[in-house]
mmCIF file of C-alpha atoms in Angstrom:
data_model
loop_
_atom_site.group_PDB
_atom_site.id
_atom_site.type_symbol
_atom_site.label_atom_id
_atom_site.label_comp_id
_atom_site.label_asym_id
_atom_site.label_seq_id
_atom_site.Cartn_x
_atom_site.Cartn_y
_atom_site.Cartn_z
ATOM 1 C CA UNK A 1215 41.479 -16.364 -37.321
ATOM 2 C CA UNK A 1216 38.879 -14.292 -39.026
ATOM 3 C CA UNK A 1217 37.764 -14.316 -42.707
ATOM 4 C CA UNK A 1218 36.132 -11.365 -44.375
ATOM 5 C CA UNK A 1219 34.090 -12.296 -47.534
ATOM 6 C CA UNK A 1220 32.681 -9.815 -50.125
ATOM 7 C CA UNK A 1221 30.097 -11.382 -52.402
ATOM 8 C CA UNK A 1222 29.033 -9.134 -55.250
ATOM 9 C CA UNK A 1223 26.892 -9.622 -58.305
ATOM 10 C CA UNK A 1224 28.992 -10.087 -61.478
ATOM 11 C CA UNK A 1225 29.297 -7.185 -63.778
ATOM 12 C CA UNK A 1226 26.320 -7.039 -66.251
ATOM 13 C CA UNK A 1227 24.021 -8.840 -63.708
ATOM 14 C CA UNK A 1228 20.927 -6.601 -62.938
ATOM 15 C CA UNK A 1229 20.985 -5.294 -59.381
ATOM 16 C CA UNK A 1230 17.479 -4.297 -58.426
ATOM 17 C CA UNK A 1231 18.407 -3.550 -54.745
ATOM 18 C CA UNK A 1232 21.254 -1.239 -55.897
ATOM 19 C CA UNK A 1233 18.995 0.439 -58.370
ATOM 20 C CA UNK A 1234 16.307 0.903 -55.496
ATOM 21 C CA UNK A 1235 19.001 2.583 -53.285
ATOM 22 C CA UNK A 1236 20.041 4.881 -56.199
ATOM 23 C CA UNK A 1237 16.427 5.803 -56.769
ATOM 24 C CA UNK A 1238 15.796 6.402 -53.016
ATOM 25 C CA UNK A 1239 19.128 8.541 -52.677
ATOM 26 C CA UNK A 1240 17.849 10.596 -55.701
ATOM 27 C CA UNK A 1241 14.320 11.136 -53.871
ATOM 28 C CA UNK A 1242 16.158 12.259 -50.675
ATOM 29 C CA UNK A 1243 17.785 14.956 -52.617
ATOM 30 C CA UNK A 1244 21.239 13.430 -53.160
ATOM 31 C CA UNK A 1245 22.304 14.557 -56.711
ATOM 32 C CA UNK A 1246 25.193 13.063 -58.659
ATOM 33 C CA UNK A 1247 24.794 9.533 -57.623
ATOM 34 C CA UNK A 1248 25.553 7.186 -60.368
ATOM 35 C CA UNK A 1249 25.596 3.375 -60.364
ATOM 36 C CA UNK A 1250 24.856 1.732 -57.054
ATOM 37 C CA UNK A 1251 25.528 -1.944 -56.393
ATOM 38 C CA UNK A 1252 24.713 -3.936 -53.358
ATOM 39 C CA UNK A 1253 26.511 -7.055 -52.193
ATOM 40 C CA UNK A 1254 26.990 -9.172 -49.013
ATOM 41 C CA UNK A 1255 29.716 -8.812 -46.376
ATOM 42 C CA UNK A 1256 30.311 -11.934 -44.211
ATOM 43 C CA UNK A 1257 32.778 -12.305 -41.288
ATOM 44 C CA UNK A 1258 33.565 -15.707 -40.171
ATOM 45 C CA UNK A 1259 35.500 -16.828 -37.144
ATOM 46 C CA UNK A 1260 37.719 -19.867 -37.840
ATOM 47 C CA UNK A 1261 39.409 -22.254 -35.397
ATOM 48 C CA UNK A 1262 42.114 -22.877 -38.197
ATOM 49 C CA UNK A 1263 45.380 -21.314 -37.446
ATOM 50 C CA UNK A 1264 47.141 -21.666 -40.838
ATOM 51 C CA UNK A 1265 46.473 -18.753 -43.262
ATOM 52 C CA UNK A 1266 46.658 -20.845 -46.406
ATOM 53 C CA UNK A 1267 44.403 -23.599 -45.087
ATOM 54 C CA UNK A 1268 41.934 -21.166 -43.801
ATOM 55 C CA UNK A 1269 41.673 -19.493 -47.295
ATOM 56 C CA UNK A 1270 41.314 -22.749 -49.027
ATOM 57 C CA UNK A 1271 38.407 -23.712 -46.661
ATOM 58 C CA UNK A 1272 36.790 -20.370 -47.127
ATOM 59 C CA UNK A 1273 37.026 -20.784 -50.894
ATOM 60 C CA UNK A 1274 35.155 -24.011 -50.494
ATOM 61 C CA UNK A 1275 32.445 -22.348 -48.263
ATOM 62 C CA UNK A 1276 32.009 -19.713 -50.963
ATOM 63 C CA UNK A 1277 31.655 -22.021 -53.789
ATOM 64 C CA UNK A 1278 29.222 -24.422 -51.770
ATOM 65 C CA UNK A 1279 27.178 -22.025 -49.843
ATOM 66 C CA UNK A 1280 28.007 -18.173 -49.546
ATOM 67 C CA UNK A 1281 27.999 -17.223 -53.262
ATOM 68 C CA UNK A 1282 26.208 -18.336 -56.333
ATOM 69 C CA UNK A 1283 29.202 -18.558 -58.900
ATOM 70 C CA UNK A 1284 26.821 -18.327 -61.765
ATOM 71 C CA UNK A 1285 25.928 -14.693 -60.996
ATOM 72 C CA UNK A 1286 28.148 -13.692 -58.095
ATOM 73 C CA UNK A 1287 31.862 -13.043 -57.649
ATOM 74 C CA UNK A 1288 33.600 -13.298 -54.274
ATOM 75 C CA UNK A 1289 36.649 -11.968 -52.641
ATOM 76 C CA UNK A 1290 38.181 -13.407 -49.461
ATOM 77 C CA UNK A 1291 40.548 -11.700 -46.914
ATOM 78 C CA UNK A 1292 42.201 -13.469 -44.157
ATOM 79 C CA UNK A 1293 42.883 -11.460 -40.939
ATOM 80 C CA UNK A 1294 44.306 -12.382 -37.661
ATOM 81 C CA UNK B 559 34.662 8.756 -57.480
ATOM 82 C CA UNK B 560 33.596 5.463 -55.869
ATOM 83 C CA UNK B 561 32.404 4.984 -52.274
ATOM 84 C CA UNK B 562 32.462 1.680 -50.506
ATOM 85 C CA UNK B 563 30.231 1.282 -47.610
ATOM 86 C CA UNK B 564 30.125 -1.582 -44.996
ATOM 87 C CA UNK B 565 27.066 -1.671 -42.901
ATOM 88 C CA UNK B 566 27.223 -4.233 -40.056
ATOM 89 C CA UNK B 567 25.138 -5.070 -37.083
ATOM 90 C CA UNK B 568 26.499 -3.725 -33.854
ATOM 91 C CA UNK B 569 28.168 -6.005 -31.378
ATOM 92 C CA UNK B 570 25.689 -7.598 -29.177
ATOM 93 C CA UNK B 571 22.745 -7.353 -31.647
ATOM 94 C CA UNK B 572 21.390 -10.762 -32.488
ATOM 95 C CA UNK B 573 22.330 -11.821 -36.123
ATOM 96 C CA UNK B 574 20.059 -14.570 -37.192
ATOM 97 C CA UNK B 575 21.402 -14.479 -40.987
ATOM 98 C CA UNK B 576 24.858 -15.161 -39.587
ATOM 99 C CA UNK B 577 23.611 -17.857 -37.267
ATOM 100 C CA UNK B 578 21.936 -19.474 -40.314
ATOM 101 C CA UNK B 579 25.074 -19.370 -42.286
ATOM 102 C CA UNK B 580 27.115 -20.979 -39.295
ATOM 103 C CA UNK B 581 24.479 -23.704 -38.935
ATOM 104 C CA UNK B 582 24.452 -24.443 -42.681
ATOM 105 C CA UNK B 583 28.317 -24.548 -42.731
ATOM 106 C CA UNK B 584 28.249 -27.071 -39.947
ATOM 107 C CA UNK B 585 25.539 -29.107 -41.768
ATOM 108 C CA UNK B 586 27.912 -29.098 -44.929
ATOM 109 C CA UNK B 587 30.680 -30.513 -42.735
ATOM 110 C CA UNK B 588 32.827 -27.499 -42.175
ATOM 111 C CA UNK B 589 34.193 -27.928 -38.515
ATOM 112 C CA UNK B 590 35.866 -25.141 -36.481
ATOM 113 C CA UNK B 591 33.538 -22.475 -37.630
ATOM 114 C CA UNK B 592 32.812 -19.778 -34.821
ATOM 115 C CA UNK B 593 30.843 -16.611 -34.965
ATOM 116 C CA UNK B 594 29.397 -15.732 -38.298
ATOM 117 C CA UNK B 595 28.089 -12.132 -38.938
ATOM 118 C CA UNK B 596 26.523 -10.901 -42.150
ATOM 119 C CA UNK B 597 26.378 -7.330 -43.229
ATOM 120 C CA UNK B 598 25.828 -5.309 -46.258
ATOM 121 C CA UNK B 599 28.443 -4.026 -48.856
ATOM 122 C CA UNK B 600 27.457 -1.271 -50.879
ATOM 123 C CA UNK B 601 29.317 0.599 -53.834
ATOM 124 C CA UNK B 602 28.219 4.031 -54.859
ATOM 125 C CA UNK B 603 29.499 5.920 -57.810
ATOM 126 C CA UNK B 604 29.585 9.672 -57.188
ATOM 127 C CA UNK B 605 30.010 12.718 -59.535
ATOM 128 C CA UNK B 606 31.620 14.562 -56.803
ATOM 129 C CA UNK B 607 35.501 14.993 -57.259
ATOM 130 C CA UNK B 608 36.614 16.173 -53.845
ATOM 131 C CA UNK B 609 37.304 13.283 -51.334
ATOM 132 C CA UNK B 610 36.210 15.142 -48.194
ATOM 133 C CA UNK B 611 32.892 16.354 -49.610
ATOM 134 C CA UNK B 612 32.290 12.887 -50.999
ATOM 135 C CA UNK B 613 32.800 11.192 -47.632
ATOM 136 C CA UNK B 614 30.451 13.812 -45.895
ATOM 137 C CA UNK B 615 27.797 13.150 -48.494
ATOM 138 C CA UNK B 616 28.156 9.399 -47.963
ATOM 139 C CA UNK B 617 28.073 9.831 -44.174
ATOM 140 C CA UNK B 618 24.779 11.540 -44.655
ATOM 141 C CA UNK B 619 23.483 8.919 -46.974
ATOM 142 C CA UNK B 620 24.305 6.205 -44.252
ATOM 143 C CA UNK B 621 22.656 8.151 -41.539
ATOM 144 C CA UNK B 622 19.513 8.796 -43.547
ATOM 145 C CA UNK B 623 19.099 5.548 -45.723
ATOM 146 C CA UNK B 624 21.752 2.990 -45.875
ATOM 147 C CA UNK B 625 22.113 2.077 -42.264
ATOM 148 C CA UNK B 626 19.889 1.978 -39.152
ATOM 149 C CA UNK B 627 22.084 3.734 -36.634
ATOM 150 C CA UNK B 628 20.147 2.188 -33.704
ATOM 151 C CA UNK B 629 21.369 -1.294 -34.424
ATOM 152 C CA UNK B 630 24.013 -0.933 -37.124
ATOM 153 C CA UNK B 631 27.497 0.522 -37.574
ATOM 154 C CA UNK B 632 28.804 1.709 -40.911
ATOM 155 C CA UNK B 633 32.385 2.279 -42.379
ATOM 156 C CA UNK B 634 33.045 4.322 -45.509
ATOM 157 C CA UNK B 635 36.036 4.057 -47.820
ATOM 158 C CA UNK B 636 36.350 6.532 -50.666
ATOM 159 C CA UNK B 637 38.238 5.389 -53.672
ATOM 160 C CA UNK B 638 39.185 6.876 -57.157
#
């Protein structure tokens, strides 16, 4: 079973990486680019076969390691 | 219009960040964790209103700035 996790900065938290991308796109001549936000995308292979259990474990992984819940949100998708 | 871009390392390219996560998860007591891969997730606000044009521009942004096409793949989703 595979879990896909998106970790993104919460709304209102300054995102210097995103700002750097927006600035670089402007420099490269891309007009009409507004806000850019950069987050992390993590794919995890799990031996677990039950979807609900897999999701619960990945929740725990996010809370303990993958995300900083003070400034980051996370979203979990469980795929086959 | 909003574009969501996933930039991931190509299959076969070593992913030390992913390996570090897998190792850390093991240390924290999470068993049954297989391969872990880490990529980037980028959200871009665009002034563009035509989906096809928006996608073409984001393709160009990926090729020129957001991804390294030698070792990375990218996937683009265009949302409202």
